[in-house]
């Protein structure tokens, strides 16, 4: 089955802690994205990567970091600098640079203890 | 003012009704228009994709784009309880640009049996 997997489904963060959200895709897509979704709001772009070993900041990158060491993997770290991390995090991918046809993973819900 | 405005609802309709979902936008550079469906606590799935103005039909779903009015619509015919979800519109200014997707905040739809 081709698709995007995200883990864990739920994640709890303590004050001052960094946490990493996993995103893996086996669609052979070049581009990958991280979005944040808050209740009643649309998706906001955190980071995106068009090729391996390259990534760019989105609209709300502060307090987050990413890496793209492999084509199929794009992990997101929520650092302690992100003061309001509670949200639903969505990973997506697209073939080439066709951002208009993005396919999403099931999401990770991050909660702060 | 947001670049993309979408009525959040909630919208409740009886089974079999025709549903009309809408978005307005302010950026005249948008050329690609998408509709995503998102079930509760799941990732969005691409439903319809339209380039420039005009209509596109896929089964019970019809997407309309009116660039002169900066207005897009999604119509669902013979609505079913399984259509109950949040519908997100998304837009892109150009192909070949990995980051440029702007989302509406979503309309929550409930189809009552």
PDB file of C-alpha atoms in Angstrom:
ATOM      1  CA  UNK A   1       0.000   0.000   0.000  1.00  0.00           C
ATOM      2  CA  UNK A   2       1.359   3.387  -0.979  1.00  0.00           C
ATOM      3  CA  UNK A   3       0.823   6.244   1.368  1.00  0.00           C
ATOM      4  CA  UNK A   4       2.011   8.518   4.122  1.00  0.00           C
ATOM      5  CA  UNK A   5       2.401   7.367   7.703  1.00  0.00           C
ATOM      6  CA  UNK A   6       2.741   9.565  10.747  1.00  0.00           C
ATOM      7  CA  UNK A   7       3.628   8.502  14.233  1.00  0.00           C
ATOM      8  CA  UNK A   8       2.701   8.624  16.956  1.00  0.00           C
ATOM      9  CA  UNK A   9      -1.019   9.306  16.681  1.00  0.00           C
ATOM     10  CA  UNK A  10      -0.955  11.165  20.019  1.00  0.00           C
ATOM     11  CA  UNK A  11       2.059  12.779  21.660  1.00  0.00           C
ATOM     12  CA  UNK A  12       2.436  14.481  25.007  1.00  0.00           C
ATOM     13  CA  UNK A  13       5.038  17.111  25.705  1.00  0.00           C
ATOM     14  CA  UNK A  14       6.273  18.375  29.032  1.00  0.00           C
ATOM     15  CA  UNK A  15       7.480  21.917  29.623  1.00  0.00           C
ATOM     16  CA  UNK A  16      10.954  22.501  28.217  1.00  0.00           C
ATOM     17  CA  UNK A  17      10.958  19.266  26.260  1.00  0.00           C
ATOM     18  CA  UNK A  18      11.705  18.767  22.573  1.00  0.00           C
ATOM     19  CA  UNK A  19       9.583  16.182  20.781  1.00  0.00           C
ATOM     20  CA  UNK A  20       9.922  14.708  17.302  1.00  0.00           C
ATOM     21  CA  UNK A  21       7.066  13.764  15.012  1.00  0.00           C
ATOM     22  CA  UNK A  22       7.716  11.140  12.377  1.00  0.00           C
ATOM     23  CA  UNK A  23       6.559  11.281   8.741  1.00  0.00           C
ATOM     24  CA  UNK A  24       7.326   8.584   6.169  1.00  0.00           C
ATOM     25  CA  UNK A  25       6.056   8.214   2.602  1.00  0.00           C
ATOM     26  CA  UNK A  26       6.460   5.419   0.069  1.00  0.00           C
ATOM     27  CA  UNK A  27       4.914   7.315  -2.847  1.00  0.00           C
ATOM     28  CA  UNK A  28       8.324   8.261  -4.254  1.00  0.00           C
ATOM     29  CA  UNK A  29       7.294  11.910  -3.952  1.00  0.00           C
ATOM     30  CA  UNK A  30       9.986  14.565  -4.097  1.00  0.00           C
ATOM     31  CA  UNK A  31       8.312  17.253  -2.010  1.00  0.00           C
ATOM     32  CA  UNK A  32       7.182  16.961   1.588  1.00  0.00           C
ATOM     33  CA  UNK A  33       5.431  19.407   3.900  1.00  0.00           C
ATOM     34  CA  UNK A  34       4.507  19.978   7.519  1.00  0.00           C
ATOM     35  CA  UNK A  35       1.344  21.816   8.483  1.00  0.00           C
ATOM     36  CA  UNK A  36      -0.210  22.801  11.740  1.00  0.00           C
ATOM     37  CA  UNK A  37      -4.006  22.800  12.169  1.00  0.00           C
ATOM     38  CA  UNK A  38      -5.740  24.559  15.058  1.00  0.00           C
ATOM     39  CA  UNK A  39      -9.486  24.357  15.755  1.00  0.00           C
ATOM     40  CA  UNK A  40     -11.482  26.503  13.363  1.00  0.00           C
ATOM     41  CA  UNK A  41      -8.391  27.436  11.372  1.00  0.00           C
ATOM     42  CA  UNK A  42      -7.029  26.330   8.092  1.00  0.00           C
ATOM     43  CA  UNK A  43      -3.740  24.559   7.622  1.00  0.00           C
ATOM     44  CA  UNK A  44      -0.653  26.675   8.180  1.00  0.00           C
ATOM     45  CA  UNK A  45       2.641  25.709   6.590  1.00  0.00           C
ATOM     46  CA  UNK A  46       5.538  25.121   8.985  1.00  0.00           C
ATOM     47  CA  UNK A  47       8.306  23.775   6.723  1.00  0.00           C
ATOM     48  CA  UNK A  48       8.598  22.206   3.304  1.00  0.00           C
ATOM     49  CA  UNK A  49      11.257  20.320   1.402  1.00  0.00           C
ATOM     50  CA  UNK A  50      11.502  19.919  -2.355  1.00  0.00           C
ATOM     51  CA  UNK A  51      14.552  17.628  -2.423  1.00  0.00           C
ATOM     52  CA  UNK A  52      16.731  15.666  -0.051  1.00  0.00           C
ATOM     53  CA  UNK A  53      19.028  17.742   2.170  1.00  0.00           C
ATOM     54  CA  UNK A  54      17.106  20.911   1.404  1.00  0.00           C
ATOM     55  CA  UNK A  55      14.161  22.554   3.156  1.00  0.00           C
ATOM     56  CA  UNK A  56      12.570  25.978   3.504  1.00  0.00           C
ATOM     57  CA  UNK A  57      10.645  27.767   6.218  1.00  0.00           C
ATOM     58  CA  UNK A  58       6.931  28.179   5.839  1.00  0.00           C
ATOM     59  CA  UNK A  59       4.724  30.786   7.446  1.00  0.00           C
ATOM     60  CA  UNK A  60       5.108  29.647  11.070  1.00  0.00           C
ATOM     61  CA  UNK A  61       8.558  28.025  11.341  1.00  0.00           C
ATOM     62  CA  UNK A  62       9.574  29.593  14.663  1.00  0.00           C
ATOM     63  CA  UNK A  63      10.002  26.963  17.369  1.00  0.00           C
ATOM     64  CA  UNK A  64      10.201  24.082  14.894  1.00  0.00           C
ATOM     65  CA  UNK A  65      13.024  22.294  13.088  1.00  0.00           C
ATOM     66  CA  UNK A  66      13.156  19.637  10.358  1.00  0.00           C
ATOM     67  CA  UNK A  67      15.597  17.434   8.498  1.00  0.00           C
ATOM     68  CA  UNK A  68      15.422  15.679   5.135  1.00  0.00           C
ATOM     69  CA  UNK A  69      18.195  13.099   5.032  1.00  0.00           C
ATOM     70  CA  UNK A  70      16.170  10.573   3.029  1.00  0.00           C
ATOM     71  CA  UNK A  71      13.596  11.074   0.295  1.00  0.00           C
ATOM     72  CA  UNK A  72      10.953   9.107   2.156  1.00  0.00           C
ATOM     73  CA  UNK A  73      11.375  10.721   5.580  1.00  0.00           C
ATOM     74  CA  UNK A  74      10.731  14.251   6.872  1.00  0.00           C
ATOM     75  CA  UNK A  75      10.696  14.388  10.700  1.00  0.00           C
ATOM     76  CA  UNK A  76       9.534  17.501  12.547  1.00  0.00           C
ATOM     77  CA  UNK A  77      10.931  18.536  15.922  1.00  0.00           C
ATOM     78  CA  UNK A  78       8.817  20.768  18.120  1.00  0.00           C
ATOM     79  CA  UNK A  79      11.309  22.560  20.330  1.00  0.00           C
ATOM     80  CA  UNK A  80      10.843  24.123  23.745  1.00  0.00           C
ATOM     81  CA  UNK A  81      10.916  27.502  21.993  1.00  0.00           C
ATOM     82  CA  UNK A  82       7.444  26.784  20.595  1.00  0.00           C
ATOM     83  CA  UNK A  83       5.290  28.215  23.362  1.00  0.00           C
ATOM     84  CA  UNK A  84       1.932  27.038  22.093  1.00  0.00           C
ATOM     85  CA  UNK A  85       2.549  23.597  20.578  1.00  0.00           C
ATOM     86  CA  UNK A  86      -0.856  22.043  21.220  1.00  0.00           C
ATOM     87  CA  UNK A  87      -2.269  21.356  17.739  1.00  0.00           C
ATOM     88  CA  UNK A  88      -2.922  18.734  15.089  1.00  0.00           C
ATOM     89  CA  UNK A  89       0.177  18.255  12.918  1.00  0.00           C
ATOM     90  CA  UNK A  90      -0.181  17.067   9.350  1.00  0.00           C
ATOM     91  CA  UNK A  91       2.502  15.840   6.990  1.00  0.00           C
ATOM     92  CA  UNK A  92       1.938  15.869   3.244  1.00  0.00           C
ATOM     93  CA  UNK A  93       3.811  15.024   0.074  1.00  0.00           C
ATOM     94  CA  UNK A  94       3.518  15.811  -3.611  1.00  0.00           C
ATOM     95  CA  UNK A  95       5.081  14.522  -6.812  1.00  0.00           C
ATOM     96  CA  UNK A  96       7.773  16.799  -8.193  1.00  0.00           C
ATOM     97  CA  UNK A  97       6.838  20.337  -7.310  1.00  0.00           C
ATOM     98  CA  UNK A  98       3.108  19.968  -7.907  1.00  0.00           C
ATOM     99  CA  UNK A  99       2.030  21.537  -4.650  1.00  0.00           C
ATOM    100  CA  UNK A 100      -1.594  21.677  -5.798  1.00  0.00           C
ATOM    101  CA  UNK A 101      -1.955  17.897  -5.477  1.00  0.00           C
ATOM    102  CA  UNK A 102      -0.705  17.175  -1.999  1.00  0.00           C
ATOM    103  CA  UNK A 103      -1.504  13.950  -0.216  1.00  0.00           C
ATOM    104  CA  UNK A 104      -1.790  13.985   3.546  1.00  0.00           C
ATOM    105  CA  UNK A 105      -0.941  11.592   6.332  1.00  0.00           C
ATOM    106  CA  UNK A 106      -3.336  10.778   9.195  1.00  0.00           C
ATOM    107  CA  UNK A 107      -1.862  13.414  11.524  1.00  0.00           C
ATOM    108  CA  UNK A 108      -0.338  13.576  14.996  1.00  0.00           C
ATOM    109  CA  UNK A 109      -2.133  15.299  17.844  1.00  0.00           C
ATOM    110  CA  UNK A 110       0.321  16.992  20.196  1.00  0.00           C
ATOM    111  CA  UNK A 111      -0.773  17.873  23.704  1.00  0.00           C
ATOM    112  CA  UNK A 112       1.117  19.725  26.401  1.00  0.00           C
ATOM    113  CA  UNK A 113       1.113  18.312  29.933  1.00  0.00           C
TER     114      UNK A 113
ATOM    115  CA  UNK B   1      -8.139  40.263   5.898  1.00  0.00           C
ATOM    116  CA  UNK B   2      -7.342  36.629   5.113  1.00  0.00           C
ATOM    117  CA  UNK B   3      -6.351  35.720   1.565  1.00  0.00           C
ATOM    118  CA  UNK B   4      -8.974  32.968   1.550  1.00  0.00           C
ATOM    119  CA  UNK B   5     -12.300  33.253   3.346  1.00  0.00           C
ATOM    120  CA  UNK B   6     -14.526  30.268   4.023  1.00  0.00           C
ATOM    121  CA  UNK B   7     -17.726  30.150   6.068  1.00  0.00           C
ATOM    122  CA  UNK B   8     -16.982  27.755   8.950  1.00  0.00           C
ATOM    123  CA  UNK B   9     -20.588  26.638   9.346  1.00  0.00           C
ATOM    124  CA  UNK B  10     -21.604  24.331  10.846  1.00  0.00           C
ATOM    125  CA  UNK B  11     -23.939  23.357   8.031  1.00  0.00           C
ATOM    126  CA  UNK B  12     -26.604  20.678   8.540  1.00  0.00           C
ATOM    127  CA  UNK B  13     -28.673  19.287   5.697  1.00  0.00           C
ATOM    128  CA  UNK B  14     -31.029  16.320   5.276  1.00  0.00           C
ATOM    129  CA  UNK B  15     -29.904  13.299   3.315  1.00  0.00           C
ATOM    130  CA  UNK B  16     -30.441  13.768  -0.415  1.00  0.00           C
ATOM    131  CA  UNK B  17     -30.089  17.562  -0.343  1.00  0.00           C
ATOM    132  CA  UNK B  18     -27.834  19.526  -2.643  1.00  0.00           C
ATOM    133  CA  UNK B  19     -25.000  21.109  -0.685  1.00  0.00           C
ATOM    134  CA  UNK B  20     -23.200  24.273  -1.734  1.00  0.00           C
ATOM    135  CA  UNK B  21     -19.851  25.114  -0.161  1.00  0.00           C
ATOM    136  CA  UNK B  22     -18.023  28.317  -1.026  1.00  0.00           C
ATOM    137  CA  UNK B  23     -14.780  30.218  -0.697  1.00  0.00           C
ATOM    138  CA  UNK B  24     -13.787  33.721  -1.673  1.00  0.00           C
ATOM    139  CA  UNK B  25     -10.266  34.932  -2.171  1.00  0.00           C
ATOM    140  CA  UNK B  26      -8.406  38.162  -2.671  1.00  0.00           C
ATOM    141  CA  UNK B  27      -5.235  37.145  -4.523  1.00  0.00           C
ATOM    142  CA  UNK B  28      -5.860  37.418  -8.252  1.00  0.00           C
ATOM    143  CA  UNK B  29      -2.719  35.346  -8.921  1.00  0.00           C
ATOM    144  CA  UNK B  30      -4.410  32.136  -7.734  1.00  0.00           C
ATOM    145  CA  UNK B  31      -4.845  29.750 -10.653  1.00  0.00           C
ATOM    146  CA  UNK B  32      -5.190  26.303  -9.068  1.00  0.00           C
ATOM    147  CA  UNK B  33      -8.155  25.524  -6.868  1.00  0.00           C
ATOM    148  CA  UNK B  34      -8.607  22.447  -4.733  1.00  0.00           C
ATOM    149  CA  UNK B  35     -11.188  21.003  -2.397  1.00  0.00           C
ATOM    150  CA  UNK B  36     -10.150  18.674   0.391  1.00  0.00           C
ATOM    151  CA  UNK B  37     -12.415  16.580   2.609  1.00  0.00           C
ATOM    152  CA  UNK B  38     -11.350  15.959   6.183  1.00  0.00           C
ATOM    153  CA  UNK B  39     -13.082  13.494   8.454  1.00  0.00           C
ATOM    154  CA  UNK B  40     -12.829  14.069  12.175  1.00  0.00           C
ATOM    155  CA  UNK B  41      -9.317  13.451  13.530  1.00  0.00           C
ATOM    156  CA  UNK B  42      -8.026  12.386  10.101  1.00  0.00           C
ATOM    157  CA  UNK B  43      -5.807  13.929   7.464  1.00  0.00           C
ATOM    158  CA  UNK B  44      -7.421  15.820   4.550  1.00  0.00           C
ATOM    159  CA  UNK B  45      -7.974  13.951   1.283  1.00  0.00           C
ATOM    160  CA  UNK B  46      -7.935  15.628  -2.095  1.00  0.00           C
ATOM    161  CA  UNK B  47     -11.455  15.680  -3.540  1.00  0.00           C
ATOM    162  CA  UNK B  48     -11.381  17.998  -6.537  1.00  0.00           C
ATOM    163  CA  UNK B  49      -8.730  19.932  -8.421  1.00  0.00           C
ATOM    164  CA  UNK B  50      -9.464  22.679 -10.950  1.00  0.00           C
ATOM    165  CA  UNK B  51      -7.242  24.874 -13.017  1.00  0.00           C
ATOM    166  CA  UNK B  52      -8.406  28.403 -13.843  1.00  0.00           C
ATOM    167  CA  UNK B  53     -12.103  29.167 -14.388  1.00  0.00           C
ATOM    168  CA  UNK B  54     -14.867  26.757 -15.233  1.00  0.00           C
ATOM    169  CA  UNK B  55     -16.587  23.670 -13.930  1.00  0.00           C
ATOM    170  CA  UNK B  56     -15.373  20.192 -13.168  1.00  0.00           C
ATOM    171  CA  UNK B  57     -17.606  17.269 -12.334  1.00  0.00           C
ATOM    172  CA  UNK B  58     -16.740  13.997 -10.620  1.00  0.00           C
ATOM    173  CA  UNK B  59     -19.678  11.807  -9.697  1.00  0.00           C
ATOM    174  CA  UNK B  60     -21.855  13.657  -7.204  1.00  0.00           C
ATOM    175  CA  UNK B  61     -19.311  16.473  -6.841  1.00  0.00           C
ATOM    176  CA  UNK B  62     -19.009  19.597  -9.000  1.00  0.00           C
ATOM    177  CA  UNK B  63     -16.369  22.257  -8.536  1.00  0.00           C
ATOM    178  CA  UNK B  64     -16.896  25.727  -9.969  1.00  0.00           C
ATOM    179  CA  UNK B  65     -14.404  28.537 -10.274  1.00  0.00           C
ATOM    180  CA  UNK B  66     -15.319  32.129 -11.105  1.00  0.00           C
ATOM    181  CA  UNK B  67     -12.058  34.033 -11.272  1.00  0.00           C
ATOM    182  CA  UNK B  68     -13.760  37.301 -12.218  1.00  0.00           C
ATOM    183  CA  UNK B  69     -15.597  37.238  -8.882  1.00  0.00           C
ATOM    184  CA  UNK B  70     -12.768  35.490  -7.002  1.00  0.00           C
ATOM    185  CA  UNK B  71     -15.268  32.873  -5.877  1.00  0.00           C
ATOM    186  CA  UNK B  72     -15.153  29.085  -5.887  1.00  0.00           C
ATOM    187  CA  UNK B  73     -17.835  26.558  -5.037  1.00  0.00           C
ATOM    188  CA  UNK B  74     -18.215  22.866  -4.395  1.00  0.00           C
ATOM    189  CA  UNK B  75     -21.622  21.299  -4.986  1.00  0.00           C
ATOM    190  CA  UNK B  76     -22.556  17.907  -3.601  1.00  0.00           C
ATOM    191  CA  UNK B  77     -25.631  16.284  -5.133  1.00  0.00           C
ATOM    192  CA  UNK B  78     -27.697  13.622  -3.394  1.00  0.00           C
ATOM    193  CA  UNK B  79     -25.764  14.168  -0.182  1.00  0.00           C
ATOM    194  CA  UNK B  80     -25.164  11.154   2.045  1.00  0.00           C
ATOM    195  CA  UNK B  81     -24.419  10.825   5.767  1.00  0.00           C
ATOM    196  CA  UNK B  82     -20.947   9.631   4.719  1.00  0.00           C
ATOM    197  CA  UNK B  83     -20.351  13.120   3.281  1.00  0.00           C
ATOM    198  CA  UNK B  84     -20.377  14.510   6.832  1.00  0.00           C
ATOM    199  CA  UNK B  85     -16.929  16.047   7.212  1.00  0.00           C
ATOM    200  CA  UNK B  86     -15.052  19.329   7.121  1.00  0.00           C
ATOM    201  CA  UNK B  87     -14.422  20.647   3.621  1.00  0.00           C
ATOM    202  CA  UNK B  88     -11.339  22.765   3.033  1.00  0.00           C
ATOM    203  CA  UNK B  89     -10.711  24.874  -0.036  1.00  0.00           C
ATOM    204  CA  UNK B  90      -7.110  25.485  -1.069  1.00  0.00           C
ATOM    205  CA  UNK B  91      -5.494  27.621  -3.746  1.00  0.00           C
ATOM    206  CA  UNK B  92      -2.189  27.991  -5.452  1.00  0.00           C
ATOM    207  CA  UNK B  93      -0.688  30.809  -7.474  1.00  0.00           C
ATOM    208  CA  UNK B  94       1.464  28.687  -9.734  1.00  0.00           C
ATOM    209  CA  UNK B  95       2.541  25.176 -10.508  1.00  0.00           C
ATOM    210  CA  UNK B  96       6.135  24.236  -9.914  1.00  0.00           C
ATOM    211  CA  UNK B  97       6.226  26.107  -6.624  1.00  0.00           C
ATOM    212  CA  UNK B  98       6.229  23.648  -3.790  1.00  0.00           C
ATOM    213  CA  UNK B  99       5.118  25.911  -1.009  1.00  0.00           C
ATOM    214  CA  UNK B 100       2.285  27.917  -2.428  1.00  0.00           C
ATOM    215  CA  UNK B 101      -0.928  26.406  -1.076  1.00  0.00           C
ATOM    216  CA  UNK B 102      -3.237  28.685   0.870  1.00  0.00           C
ATOM    217  CA  UNK B 103      -6.089  27.006   2.746  1.00  0.00           C
ATOM    218  CA  UNK B 104      -9.476  28.227   3.876  1.00  0.00           C
ATOM    219  CA  UNK B 105     -10.468  27.526   7.470  1.00  0.00           C
ATOM    220  CA  UNK B 106     -12.919  24.785   6.482  1.00  0.00           C
ATOM    221  CA  UNK B 107     -16.705  24.307   6.525  1.00  0.00           C
ATOM    222  CA  UNK B 108     -18.106  21.620   8.816  1.00  0.00           C
ATOM    223  CA  UNK B 109     -20.910  19.703   7.095  1.00  0.00           C
ATOM    224  CA  UNK B 110     -23.358  17.265   8.676  1.00  0.00           C
ATOM    225  CA  UNK B 111     -25.749  15.263   6.517  1.00  0.00           C
ATOM    226  CA  UNK B 112     -28.625  13.977   8.608  1.00  0.00           C
ATOM    227  CA  UNK B 113     -30.136  10.565   7.767  1.00  0.00           C
TER     228      UNK B 113
END
